[in-house]
């Protein structure tokens, strides 16, 4: 299996190289040259299998010979051993034909742990063989950062530097990033938005001297390995509801478009998914793009679902690449227009292709809080605000086909919003009970590439 860039100007590389290098040198994102197929019988055989068994079956075809079957099975076993639920990603029924896929039983209480814990294992194996040292830089709107820190804290051959938007993450999210005491963890509070953090991260990847000097690696969903690990729970949940003999739809609270893109890959592999429903908060760029064809950014608004306060949805580039018939030049043109002018127009043919798979909806602040209250009253489930955006939008699409809404984070990560909406204070799990007592370590930094790269050079290996 080879990986090619969405901008068409970078050489094809292996899974391991794509994972360790992050962004392609032409600025594009890596995608597999072709998507492996699973037959209906392959999918049927998953019924009753463990999360780990299905993970191996789904991920194996994407991973090259550089990781043996034993390597991969070992990494998967270690990645999910610490999850707080035996099913890892349990499915619950909310209403007739509406289901919730709980993705918050990992160590940092958000869906990011599913991919990050696995990447952590694969990175360690790869680095132990190559003897290399890397500097992981991640951009986060709150959840990727803590998941990355958890996966890489204390490792001697890795520094992990996390850029988060100052004042725009929840207190729990911030403390998860600023309280780890390991010397290889560096939390950087950037004066800007998540989009600024992600743009600086991409600038760092495009600065080849810096990239080489620090051994830059990325663990955002820029990294293909993140996406592929997230494909697994689409299979586990759909087969739990009867796939491939019963079609399902998924509703995904969306920001950077990574999680829903993993659903698209599951569909491309052969999982019978009827619709992929993109649920956005007030920052509804993806909803507008998918309904009108016009991708225009504007100014990001802070919301009660801060992890989705994103206007430059990085992984949409991967979906566009397919919608444009894998024409890297067309993608590069749109991405240039987005960077320089804040938007682009999706061509009519490509838009129709996208609309045959993706539908969308939007949920504003009042609706999000109302949804948390409503779901608690009607189902007894206390949802995080991101998940509430999902269930609100999913309810517009309920019909004959079951809809699985992804529950992307634990409500305890967003206690203020949840309490405001429901009157209930969601407690942190016992193991995190002292989070508010731990000492914080964080550096404030301007949204400036030179300042950031200088700081990262000084901090790494410190
Ligand atoms: C809790 C939560 N829900 C939803 C999302 C959106 O996911 P994605 O960025 O993959 O679209 C995020 C951020 O990634 C998140 O942290
Ligand atoms: N919501 C995310 C934003 C980054 O997404 P990623 O999937 O590209 O890492 C976060 O919580 O950081």
Tab-separated table of C-alpha atoms and ligand atoms in Angstrom:
chain	number	residue	atom	x	y	z
A	1	UNK	CA	0.000	0.000	0.000
A	2	UNK	CA	1.386	3.389	-1.048
A	3	UNK	CA	0.315	6.860	0.062
A	4	UNK	CA	-0.036	9.795	-2.300
A	5	UNK	CA	-0.554	13.499	-1.665
A	6	UNK	CA	-3.873	15.283	-2.248
A	7	UNK	CA	-1.906	17.988	-4.101
A	8	UNK	CA	-0.313	15.525	-6.506
A	9	UNK	CA	3.268	16.820	-6.353
A	10	UNK	CA	4.912	14.548	-3.767
A	11	UNK	CA	6.384	11.061	-4.288
A	12	UNK	CA	4.313	8.080	-3.119
A	13	UNK	CA	5.522	6.663	0.219
A	14	UNK	CA	4.841	3.780	2.615
A	15	UNK	CA	2.430	3.762	5.580
A	16	UNK	CA	5.270	4.098	8.064
A	17	UNK	CA	6.794	7.052	6.214
A	18	UNK	CA	3.385	8.724	5.878
A	19	UNK	CA	2.796	8.256	9.605
A	20	UNK	CA	6.193	9.575	10.622
A	21	UNK	CA	6.211	12.532	8.218
A	22	UNK	CA	2.666	13.913	8.709
A	23	UNK	CA	2.107	16.543	6.025
A	24	UNK	CA	3.294	15.819	2.459
A	25	UNK	CA	6.139	18.052	1.202
A	26	UNK	CA	3.830	19.696	-1.377
A	27	UNK	CA	1.559	20.835	1.482
A	28	UNK	CA	-1.045	18.128	0.805
A	29	UNK	CA	-2.413	15.345	2.978
A	30	UNK	CA	-1.530	11.716	2.421
A	31	UNK	CA	-4.241	9.293	1.283
A	32	UNK	CA	-3.933	5.648	0.243
A	33	UNK	CA	-3.396	5.132	-3.482
A	34	UNK	CA	-6.432	2.853	-3.350
A	35	UNK	CA	-8.867	1.966	-0.580
A	36	UNK	CA	-8.793	-1.710	0.455
A	37	UNK	CA	-12.099	-3.560	0.109
A	38	UNK	CA	-13.901	-5.792	2.600
A	39	UNK	CA	-16.604	-8.104	1.264
A	40	UNK	CA	-20.040	-8.516	2.841
A	41	UNK	CA	-18.817	-11.862	4.225
A	42	UNK	CA	-15.731	-10.228	5.732
A	43	UNK	CA	-17.970	-7.685	7.451
A	44	UNK	CA	-20.501	-10.305	8.540
A	45	UNK	CA	-17.675	-12.254	10.175
A	46	UNK	CA	-17.042	-9.290	12.500
A	47	UNK	CA	-20.264	-9.930	14.408
A	48	UNK	CA	-19.350	-10.974	17.933
A	49	UNK	CA	-15.641	-10.170	17.520
A	50	UNK	CA	-13.796	-7.980	20.021
A	51	UNK	CA	-12.902	-4.352	19.299
A	52	UNK	CA	-9.258	-5.414	18.966
A	53	UNK	CA	-10.034	-8.198	16.484
A	54	UNK	CA	-12.069	-5.869	14.278
A	55	UNK	CA	-9.372	-3.180	14.575
A	56	UNK	CA	-6.777	-5.613	13.253
A	57	UNK	CA	-9.010	-6.688	10.362
A	58	UNK	CA	-9.775	-3.087	9.348
A	59	UNK	CA	-6.323	-1.548	9.825
A	60	UNK	CA	-4.115	-4.396	8.528
A	61	UNK	CA	-4.629	-3.711	4.783
A	62	UNK	CA	-3.570	-0.064	5.230
A	63	UNK	CA	-0.324	-0.927	6.988
A	64	UNK	CA	2.676	-2.079	5.001
A	65	UNK	CA	5.053	-4.981	5.677
A	66	UNK	CA	7.107	-2.659	7.893
A	67	UNK	CA	4.733	-3.713	10.682
A	68	UNK	CA	4.187	-7.484	10.925
A	69	UNK	CA	0.870	-9.013	11.998
A	70	UNK	CA	2.379	-9.602	15.451
A	71	UNK	CA	3.600	-6.014	15.665
A	72	UNK	CA	0.204	-4.635	14.773
A	73	UNK	CA	-1.724	-6.986	17.054
A	74	UNK	CA	0.606	-6.108	19.944
A	75	UNK	CA	0.188	-2.369	19.329
A	76	UNK	CA	-3.610	-2.717	19.181
A	77	UNK	CA	-3.720	-4.783	22.379
A	78	UNK	CA	-1.594	-2.276	24.310
A	79	UNK	CA	-3.457	0.732	22.869
A	80	UNK	CA	-6.871	-0.300	24.170
A	81	UNK	CA	-5.888	-2.161	27.343
A	82	UNK	CA	-6.455	0.906	29.530
A	83	UNK	CA	-9.910	1.828	28.260
A	84	UNK	CA	-12.592	2.042	30.907
A	85	UNK	CA	-15.237	-0.053	29.128
A	86	UNK	CA	-14.834	-3.671	28.037
A	87	UNK	CA	-16.514	-2.950	24.679
A	88	UNK	CA	-14.183	0.077	24.229
A	89	UNK	CA	-16.853	1.812	22.083
A	90	UNK	CA	-20.283	0.716	23.378
A	91	UNK	CA	-23.488	1.453	21.483
A	92	UNK	CA	-26.609	2.588	23.369
A	93	UNK	CA	-30.120	3.093	22.106
A	94	UNK	CA	-31.577	6.597	22.553
A	95	UNK	CA	-34.866	6.226	20.676
A	96	UNK	CA	-36.305	4.008	17.951
A	97	UNK	CA	-33.652	4.056	15.209
A	98	UNK	CA	-31.385	6.502	17.076
A	99	UNK	CA	-28.226	5.147	18.710
A	100	UNK	CA	-25.266	6.646	20.536
A	101	UNK	CA	-21.706	5.415	19.985
A	102	UNK	CA	-19.765	6.229	23.157
A	103	UNK	CA	-16.192	7.156	22.283
A	104	UNK	CA	-15.096	8.654	25.593
A	105	UNK	CA	-13.915	5.662	27.616
A	106	UNK	CA	-10.224	6.254	26.852
A	107	UNK	CA	-7.721	7.903	29.208
A	108	UNK	CA	-8.506	11.537	28.273
A	109	UNK	CA	-12.268	11.119	27.871
A	110	UNK	CA	-12.617	11.955	24.162
A	111	UNK	CA	-12.672	10.031	20.881
A	112	UNK	CA	-9.111	11.138	20.144
A	113	UNK	CA	-7.782	8.398	22.424
A	114	UNK	CA	-8.845	5.697	19.967
A	115	UNK	CA	-6.329	6.849	17.379
A	116	UNK	CA	-3.766	8.513	19.606
A	117	UNK	CA	-3.199	5.507	21.854
A	118	UNK	CA	-2.565	3.355	18.790
A	119	UNK	CA	-0.315	5.909	17.098
A	120	UNK	CA	1.656	6.164	20.333
A	121	UNK	CA	2.387	2.433	20.144
A	122	UNK	CA	3.251	2.506	16.425
A	123	UNK	CA	5.531	5.534	16.871
A	124	UNK	CA	7.398	3.839	19.715
A	125	UNK	CA	7.994	0.736	17.636
A	126	UNK	CA	9.157	2.729	14.637
A	127	UNK	CA	11.444	5.005	16.684
A	128	UNK	CA	12.975	2.114	18.596
A	129	UNK	CA	13.962	0.551	15.268
A	130	UNK	CA	15.281	3.711	13.614
A	131	UNK	CA	16.939	5.154	16.726
A	132	UNK	CA	15.537	8.562	15.726
A	133	UNK	CA	14.236	11.310	17.989
A	134	UNK	CA	11.211	13.372	16.963
A	135	UNK	CA	9.458	16.554	17.973
A	136	UNK	CA	5.713	16.128	17.765
A	137	UNK	CA	3.900	19.415	17.313
A	138	UNK	CA	0.127	19.330	17.566
A	139	UNK	CA	-2.602	21.943	17.178
A	140	UNK	CA	-5.650	21.507	19.332
A	141	UNK	CA	-9.009	23.032	20.073
A	142	UNK	CA	-8.911	21.030	23.301
A	143	UNK	CA	-9.037	17.274	22.895
A	144	UNK	CA	-6.270	16.252	20.476
A	145	UNK	CA	-3.723	17.978	22.715
A	146	UNK	CA	-4.445	16.058	25.892
A	147	UNK	CA	-4.767	12.775	23.999
A	148	UNK	CA	-1.363	13.347	22.356
A	149	UNK	CA	0.234	14.258	25.668
A	150	UNK	CA	-1.213	11.154	27.290
A	151	UNK	CA	0.105	8.940	24.485
A	152	UNK	CA	3.648	10.382	24.420
A	153	UNK	CA	4.362	11.750	27.921
A	154	UNK	CA	7.628	10.589	29.459
A	155	UNK	CA	9.091	9.009	26.301
A	156	UNK	CA	12.806	9.699	25.981
A	157	UNK	CA	12.904	9.981	22.163
A	158	UNK	CA	9.908	12.300	21.747
A	159	UNK	CA	9.106	15.887	22.666
A	160	UNK	CA	5.467	16.821	22.447
A	161	UNK	CA	4.604	20.494	21.934
A	162	UNK	CA	0.910	21.369	21.903
A	163	UNK	CA	-0.442	24.636	20.514
A	164	UNK	CA	-3.851	25.546	21.885
A	165	UNK	CA	-5.862	28.771	21.519
A	166	UNK	CA	-5.493	30.775	24.729
A	167	UNK	CA	-8.821	31.174	26.546
A	168	UNK	CA	-10.757	29.074	24.030
A	169	UNK	CA	-10.660	25.608	25.612
A	170	UNK	CA	-12.523	24.392	28.681
A	171	UNK	CA	-10.738	24.476	32.040
A	172	UNK	CA	-10.647	20.678	32.214
A	173	UNK	CA	-9.166	20.491	28.716
A	174	UNK	CA	-6.564	23.143	29.599
A	175	UNK	CA	-5.574	21.448	32.828
A	176	UNK	CA	-5.261	18.090	31.082
A	177	UNK	CA	-2.609	19.726	28.889
A	178	UNK	CA	-0.861	21.957	31.418
A	179	UNK	CA	-0.596	19.706	34.469
A	180	UNK	CA	1.457	16.712	33.231
A	181	UNK	CA	4.858	17.103	34.905
A	182	UNK	CA	7.003	15.151	32.418
A	183	UNK	CA	9.824	17.242	30.954
A	184	UNK	CA	9.025	16.220	27.359
A	185	UNK	CA	5.564	17.847	27.501
A	186	UNK	CA	5.262	21.490	26.420
A	187	UNK	CA	1.878	23.251	26.464
A	188	UNK	CA	1.873	26.481	24.434
A	189	UNK	CA	-1.101	28.848	24.737
A	190	UNK	CA	-1.278	30.765	21.456
A	191	UNK	CA	-2.894	34.202	21.142
A	192	UNK	CA	-5.325	33.184	18.439
A	193	UNK	CA	-7.848	30.577	17.367
A	194	UNK	CA	-7.516	26.863	16.647
A	195	UNK	CA	-7.358	27.752	12.941
A	196	UNK	CA	-4.321	29.953	13.691
A	197	UNK	CA	-2.672	27.084	15.589
A	198	UNK	CA	-3.293	24.652	12.742
A	199	UNK	CA	-2.079	27.182	10.150
A	200	UNK	CA	1.195	27.698	12.088
A	201	UNK	CA	1.600	23.927	12.355
A	202	UNK	CA	1.264	23.600	8.581
A	203	UNK	CA	3.735	26.509	8.156
A	204	UNK	CA	6.197	24.539	10.291
A	205	UNK	CA	5.813	21.503	8.069
A	206	UNK	CA	6.439	23.711	5.035
A	207	UNK	CA	9.652	25.095	6.608
A	208	UNK	CA	11.902	22.245	5.507
A	209	UNK	CA	14.960	23.420	7.456
A	210	UNK	CA	12.974	23.517	10.716
A	211	UNK	CA	11.287	20.241	9.870
A	212	UNK	CA	14.670	18.567	9.410
A	213	UNK	CA	16.350	20.250	12.384
A	214	UNK	CA	13.798	19.187	14.991
A	215	UNK	CA	12.609	15.941	13.361
A	216	UNK	CA	9.091	17.346	13.086
A	217	UNK	CA	6.215	14.873	13.355
A	218	UNK	CA	2.472	15.503	13.536
A	219	UNK	CA	-0.334	13.656	15.254
A	220	UNK	CA	-3.300	15.743	14.195
A	221	UNK	CA	-5.638	14.131	11.723
A	222	UNK	CA	-3.265	15.556	9.132
A	223	UNK	CA	-1.586	12.229	9.875
A	224	UNK	CA	-3.202	9.387	7.918
A	225	UNK	CA	-2.617	6.926	10.777
A	226	UNK	CA	-5.041	8.970	12.899
A	227	UNK	CA	-7.776	8.629	10.310
A	228	UNK	CA	-7.349	4.907	9.772
A	229	UNK	CA	-7.555	4.138	13.497
A	230	UNK	CA	-10.850	6.055	13.616
A	231	UNK	CA	-12.337	3.933	10.812
A	232	UNK	CA	-12.574	0.962	13.173
A	233	UNK	CA	-15.482	2.119	15.348
A	234	UNK	CA	-17.682	2.653	12.301
A	235	UNK	CA	-17.326	-1.099	11.683
A	236	UNK	CA	-17.766	-2.179	15.308
A	237	UNK	CA	-20.939	-0.121	15.752
A	238	UNK	CA	-22.522	-0.852	12.359
A	239	UNK	CA	-21.964	-4.606	12.736
A	240	UNK	CA	-23.419	-4.461	16.251
A	241	UNK	CA	-26.616	-3.157	14.608
A	242	UNK	CA	-26.701	-5.785	11.852
A	243	UNK	CA	-24.366	-4.604	9.074
A	244	UNK	CA	-23.790	-5.609	6.356
A	245	UNK	CA	-27.381	-6.894	6.248
A	246	UNK	CA	-28.779	-3.668	7.656
A	247	UNK	CA	-27.770	-0.250	6.344
A	248	UNK	CA	-27.001	2.485	8.900
A	249	UNK	CA	-26.271	6.223	8.854
A	250	UNK	CA	-23.855	8.095	11.101
A	251	UNK	CA	-24.164	11.580	12.521
A	252	UNK	CA	-20.797	13.082	13.418
A	253	UNK	CA	-20.175	16.286	15.412
A	254	UNK	CA	-17.705	17.924	13.049
A	255	UNK	CA	-14.858	20.426	13.204
A	256	UNK	CA	-11.689	19.404	11.405
A	257	UNK	CA	-13.622	16.811	9.318
A	258	UNK	CA	-11.301	13.970	10.418
A	259	UNK	CA	-13.819	11.820	12.241
A	260	UNK	CA	-16.453	11.951	9.523
A	261	UNK	CA	-13.798	11.366	6.889
A	262	UNK	CA	-12.959	8.113	8.699
A	263	UNK	CA	-16.628	7.183	8.195
A	264	UNK	CA	-16.281	7.933	4.503
A	265	UNK	CA	-13.306	5.553	4.342
A	266	UNK	CA	-15.358	2.854	6.104
A	267	UNK	CA	-18.032	3.341	3.425
A	268	UNK	CA	-15.412	3.179	0.651
A	269	UNK	CA	-14.138	-0.093	2.138
A	270	UNK	CA	-17.587	-1.630	1.714
A	271	UNK	CA	-19.489	-0.847	4.930
A	272	UNK	CA	-23.101	-0.119	3.896
A	273	UNK	CA	-23.511	3.430	5.187
A	274	UNK	CA	-26.518	5.284	3.782
A	275	UNK	CA	-25.686	8.819	4.880
A	276	UNK	CA	-22.860	10.538	6.685
A	277	UNK	CA	-24.444	13.442	8.520
A	278	UNK	CA	-22.127	16.373	9.235
A	279	UNK	CA	-23.282	18.141	12.407
A	280	UNK	CA	-21.839	21.614	12.965
A	281	UNK	CA	-22.204	24.184	15.722
A	282	UNK	CA	-22.529	27.923	14.979
A	283	UNK	CA	-19.241	27.694	13.117
A	284	UNK	CA	-21.091	26.073	10.274
A	285	UNK	CA	-18.625	26.373	7.420
A	286	UNK	CA	-19.000	22.690	6.475
A	287	UNK	CA	-22.796	22.864	6.528
A	288	UNK	CA	-22.737	25.916	4.262
A	289	UNK	CA	-20.121	24.395	1.949
A	290	UNK	CA	-22.037	21.149	1.541
A	291	UNK	CA	-25.375	22.829	0.949
A	292	UNK	CA	-24.269	25.757	-1.259
A	293	UNK	CA	-20.897	24.704	-2.709
A	294	UNK	CA	-19.310	27.888	-1.392
A	295	UNK	CA	-16.567	27.358	1.207
A	296	UNK	CA	-16.097	30.698	2.989
A	297	UNK	CA	-14.474	31.057	6.390
A	298	UNK	CA	-15.043	34.430	8.141
A	299	UNK	CA	-14.504	34.866	11.886
A	300	UNK	CA	-14.738	31.941	14.302
A	301	UNK	CA	-17.287	32.345	17.129
A	302	UNK	CA	-16.564	30.888	20.590
A	303	UNK	CA	-19.230	28.329	21.531
A	304	UNK	CA	-20.148	25.876	24.284
A	305	UNK	CA	-18.740	23.136	22.016
A	306	UNK	CA	-15.252	24.670	21.730
A	307	UNK	CA	-13.524	21.663	20.195
A	308	UNK	CA	-15.611	22.271	17.072
A	309	UNK	CA	-14.792	25.988	16.786
A	310	UNK	CA	-13.011	25.455	13.506
A	311	UNK	CA	-13.427	27.133	10.127
A	312	UNK	CA	-10.574	25.571	8.178
A	313	UNK	CA	-11.614	21.922	8.256
A	314	UNK	CA	-8.352	20.335	7.264
A	315	UNK	CA	-9.603	16.888	6.227
A	316	UNK	CA	-12.155	18.254	3.803
A	317	UNK	CA	-9.157	18.433	1.455
A	318	UNK	CA	-9.119	14.620	1.394
A	319	UNK	CA	-12.816	14.438	0.491
A	320	UNK	CA	-12.349	17.109	-2.191
A	321	UNK	CA	-9.480	15.131	-3.709
A	322	UNK	CA	-11.846	12.225	-4.365
A	323	UNK	CA	-14.693	14.512	-5.430
A	324	UNK	CA	-12.358	16.090	-8.018
A	325	UNK	CA	-11.478	12.652	-9.407
A	326	UNK	CA	-8.145	12.689	-7.571
A	327	UNK	CA	-6.995	15.808	-9.437
A	328	UNK	CA	-4.245	17.212	-7.182
A	329	UNK	CA	-3.926	20.440	-9.187
A	330	UNK	CA	-7.611	21.271	-8.668
A	331	UNK	CA	-7.255	20.665	-4.922
A	332	UNK	CA	-4.069	22.753	-4.732
A	333	UNK	CA	-5.863	25.643	-6.492
A	334	UNK	CA	-8.736	25.607	-3.975
A	335	UNK	CA	-6.393	25.324	-0.999
A	336	UNK	CA	-4.373	28.271	-2.271
A	337	UNK	CA	-7.588	30.309	-2.614
A	338	UNK	CA	-8.595	29.308	0.913
A	339	UNK	CA	-5.246	30.360	2.334
A	340	UNK	CA	-5.018	33.650	0.465
A	341	UNK	CA	-8.634	34.699	0.073
A	342	UNK	CA	-10.552	32.810	2.779
A	343	UNK	CA	-12.623	30.656	0.454
A	344	UNK	CA	-13.293	28.791	-2.770
A	345	UNK	CA	-16.176	27.469	-4.854
A	346	UNK	CA	-16.630	23.702	-5.165
A	347	UNK	CA	-17.296	22.760	-8.790
A	348	UNK	CA	-20.865	21.591	-9.497
A	349	UNK	CA	-19.929	17.991	-10.376
A	350	UNK	CA	-17.785	17.627	-7.263
A	351	UNK	CA	-20.509	19.109	-5.063
A	352	UNK	CA	-23.061	16.623	-6.373
A	353	UNK	CA	-20.619	13.797	-5.634
A	354	UNK	CA	-20.077	15.051	-2.096
A	355	UNK	CA	-23.825	15.488	-1.549
A	356	UNK	CA	-24.450	11.876	-2.528
A	357	UNK	CA	-22.514	10.849	0.597
A	358	UNK	CA	-22.577	13.773	3.009
A	359	UNK	CA	-25.618	15.611	4.295
A	360	UNK	CA	-25.435	18.225	7.027
A	361	UNK	CA	-27.122	20.287	9.705
A	362	UNK	CA	-26.357	23.056	12.168
A	363	UNK	CA	-27.086	23.531	15.848
A	364	UNK	CA	-26.771	26.931	17.536
A	365	UNK	CA	-25.923	27.668	21.162
A	366	UNK	CA	-29.447	27.715	22.505
A	367	UNK	CA	-30.298	24.519	20.657
A	368	UNK	CA	-27.174	22.813	22.047
A	369	UNK	CA	-28.080	23.631	25.648
A	370	UNK	CA	-31.720	22.692	24.994
A	371	UNK	CA	-30.616	19.379	23.516
A	372	UNK	CA	-28.539	18.464	26.590
A	373	UNK	CA	-31.596	19.085	28.786
A	374	UNK	CA	-33.969	17.289	26.463
A	375	UNK	CA	-31.758	14.200	26.127
A	376	UNK	CA	-31.319	13.984	29.879
A	377	UNK	CA	-35.078	14.164	30.397
A	378	UNK	CA	-36.018	11.814	27.577
A	379	UNK	CA	-33.238	9.228	27.721
A	380	UNK	CA	-31.409	9.716	31.033
A	381	UNK	CA	-28.152	10.352	29.127
A	382	UNK	CA	-26.048	13.371	30.086
A	383	UNK	CA	-24.296	14.453	26.882
A	384	UNK	CA	-21.298	16.682	26.251
A	385	UNK	CA	-22.138	19.765	24.157
A	386	UNK	CA	-20.436	18.367	21.031
A	387	UNK	CA	-22.480	15.188	21.238
A	388	UNK	CA	-25.608	17.275	21.780
A	389	UNK	CA	-24.890	19.094	18.513
A	390	UNK	CA	-24.801	15.629	16.966
A	391	UNK	CA	-28.025	14.296	18.444
A	392	UNK	CA	-29.860	17.542	17.637
A	393	UNK	CA	-28.879	17.343	13.979
A	394	UNK	CA	-29.420	13.554	13.843
A	395	UNK	CA	-33.043	13.983	14.916
A	396	UNK	CA	-33.697	15.906	11.650
A	397	UNK	CA	-32.686	12.791	9.718
A	398	UNK	CA	-34.421	10.016	11.667
A	399	UNK	CA	-36.492	7.687	9.487
A	400	UNK	CA	-36.359	4.031	8.495
A	401	UNK	CA	-32.568	3.744	8.609
A	402	UNK	CA	-30.902	3.605	12.033
A	403	UNK	CA	-28.745	6.661	12.784
A	404	UNK	CA	-25.707	6.275	15.032
A	405	UNK	CA	-24.591	9.563	16.598
A	406	UNK	CA	-20.982	9.661	17.698
A	407	UNK	CA	-20.629	10.682	21.339
A	408	UNK	CA	-17.254	12.328	21.028
A	409	UNK	CA	-16.443	13.418	24.590
A	410	UNK	CA	-17.402	12.862	28.215
A	411	UNK	CA	-19.649	15.580	29.680
A	412	UNK	CA	-17.185	16.094	32.565
A	413	UNK	CA	-14.799	17.810	30.159
A	414	UNK	CA	-17.332	20.645	29.787
A	415	UNK	CA	-18.910	20.934	33.244
A	416	UNK	CA	-19.974	24.593	32.993
A	417	UNK	CA	-21.995	24.180	29.811
A	418	UNK	CA	-23.462	20.885	30.937
A	419	UNK	CA	-24.484	22.276	34.323
A	420	UNK	CA	-25.946	25.404	32.742
A	421	UNK	CA	-28.053	23.251	30.438
A	422	UNK	CA	-29.118	20.498	32.809
A	423	UNK	CA	-28.525	21.653	36.368
A	424	UNK	CA	-26.342	18.569	36.829
A	425	UNK	CA	-22.618	18.764	37.521
A	426	UNK	CA	-20.861	15.908	35.692
A	427	UNK	CA	-18.089	14.593	37.974
A	428	UNK	CA	-14.651	13.684	36.659
A	429	UNK	CA	-13.682	10.014	37.020
A	430	UNK	CA	-11.891	9.281	40.321
A	431	UNK	CA	-8.492	8.918	38.691
A	432	UNK	CA	-8.739	12.565	37.556
A	433	UNK	CA	-10.268	13.855	40.768
A	434	UNK	CA	-7.214	15.977	41.707
A	435	UNK	CA	-7.008	17.711	38.312
A	436	UNK	CA	-7.889	21.089	39.828
A	437	UNK	CA	-5.160	20.750	42.498
A	438	UNK	CA	-2.306	19.937	40.158
A	439	UNK	CA	0.224	22.638	39.260
A	440	UNK	CA	-0.083	24.115	35.754
A	441	UNK	CA	2.887	24.638	33.410
A	442	UNK	CA	2.164	26.644	30.256
A	443	UNK	CA	3.854	29.230	28.041
A	444	UNK	CA	1.867	32.073	26.438
A	445	UNK	CA	3.066	32.815	22.925
A	446	UNK	CA	2.114	35.136	20.062
A	447	UNK	CA	0.509	33.740	16.934
A	448	UNK	CA	3.814	34.121	15.139
A	449	UNK	CA	5.723	31.429	13.282
A	450	UNK	CA	9.209	32.684	14.187
A	451	UNK	CA	8.321	32.986	17.890
A	452	UNK	CA	6.834	29.501	17.912
A	453	UNK	CA	9.672	27.766	16.082
A	454	UNK	CA	12.242	29.498	18.309
A	455	UNK	CA	10.395	28.383	21.434
A	456	UNK	CA	10.077	24.805	20.189
A	457	UNK	CA	13.802	24.656	19.368
A	458	UNK	CA	14.651	25.904	22.866
A	459	UNK	CA	12.262	23.589	24.669
A	460	UNK	CA	12.888	20.292	22.950
A	461	UNK	CA	15.218	18.000	24.817
A	462	UNK	CA	15.284	20.544	27.681
B	1	LIG	C1	-15.315	16.438	21.442
B	1	LIG	C2	-15.128	16.658	19.978
B	1	LIG	N1	-16.172	16.463	19.167
B	1	LIG	C3	-16.072	16.651	17.841
B	1	LIG	C4	-14.875	17.072	17.266
B	1	LIG	C5	-14.809	17.231	15.793
B	1	LIG	O1	-14.091	16.182	15.195
B	1	LIG	P1	-13.322	16.423	13.841
B	1	LIG	O2	-12.328	17.512	14.112
B	1	LIG	O3	-12.650	15.141	13.536
B	1	LIG	O4	-14.327	16.848	12.841
B	1	LIG	C6	-13.775	17.303	18.082
B	1	LIG	C7	-12.474	17.746	17.557
B	1	LIG	O5	-11.865	17.121	16.791
B	1	LIG	C8	-13.891	17.046	19.463
B	1	LIG	O6	-12.841	17.186	20.255
B	2	LIG	N1	-11.158	19.203	17.800
B	2	LIG	C1	-9.788	18.906	17.656
B	2	LIG	C2	-9.144	19.712	16.597
B	2	LIG	C3	-7.977	19.006	15.982
B	2	LIG	O1	-8.456	17.896	15.304
B	2	LIG	P1	-7.576	16.731	14.727
B	2	LIG	O2	-8.517	15.580	14.692
B	2	LIG	O3	-7.114	17.173	13.425
B	2	LIG	O4	-6.418	16.461	15.629
B	2	LIG	C4	-9.121	19.010	19.019
B	2	LIG	O5	-9.774	18.717	19.993
B	2	LIG	O6	-7.992	19.368	19.125
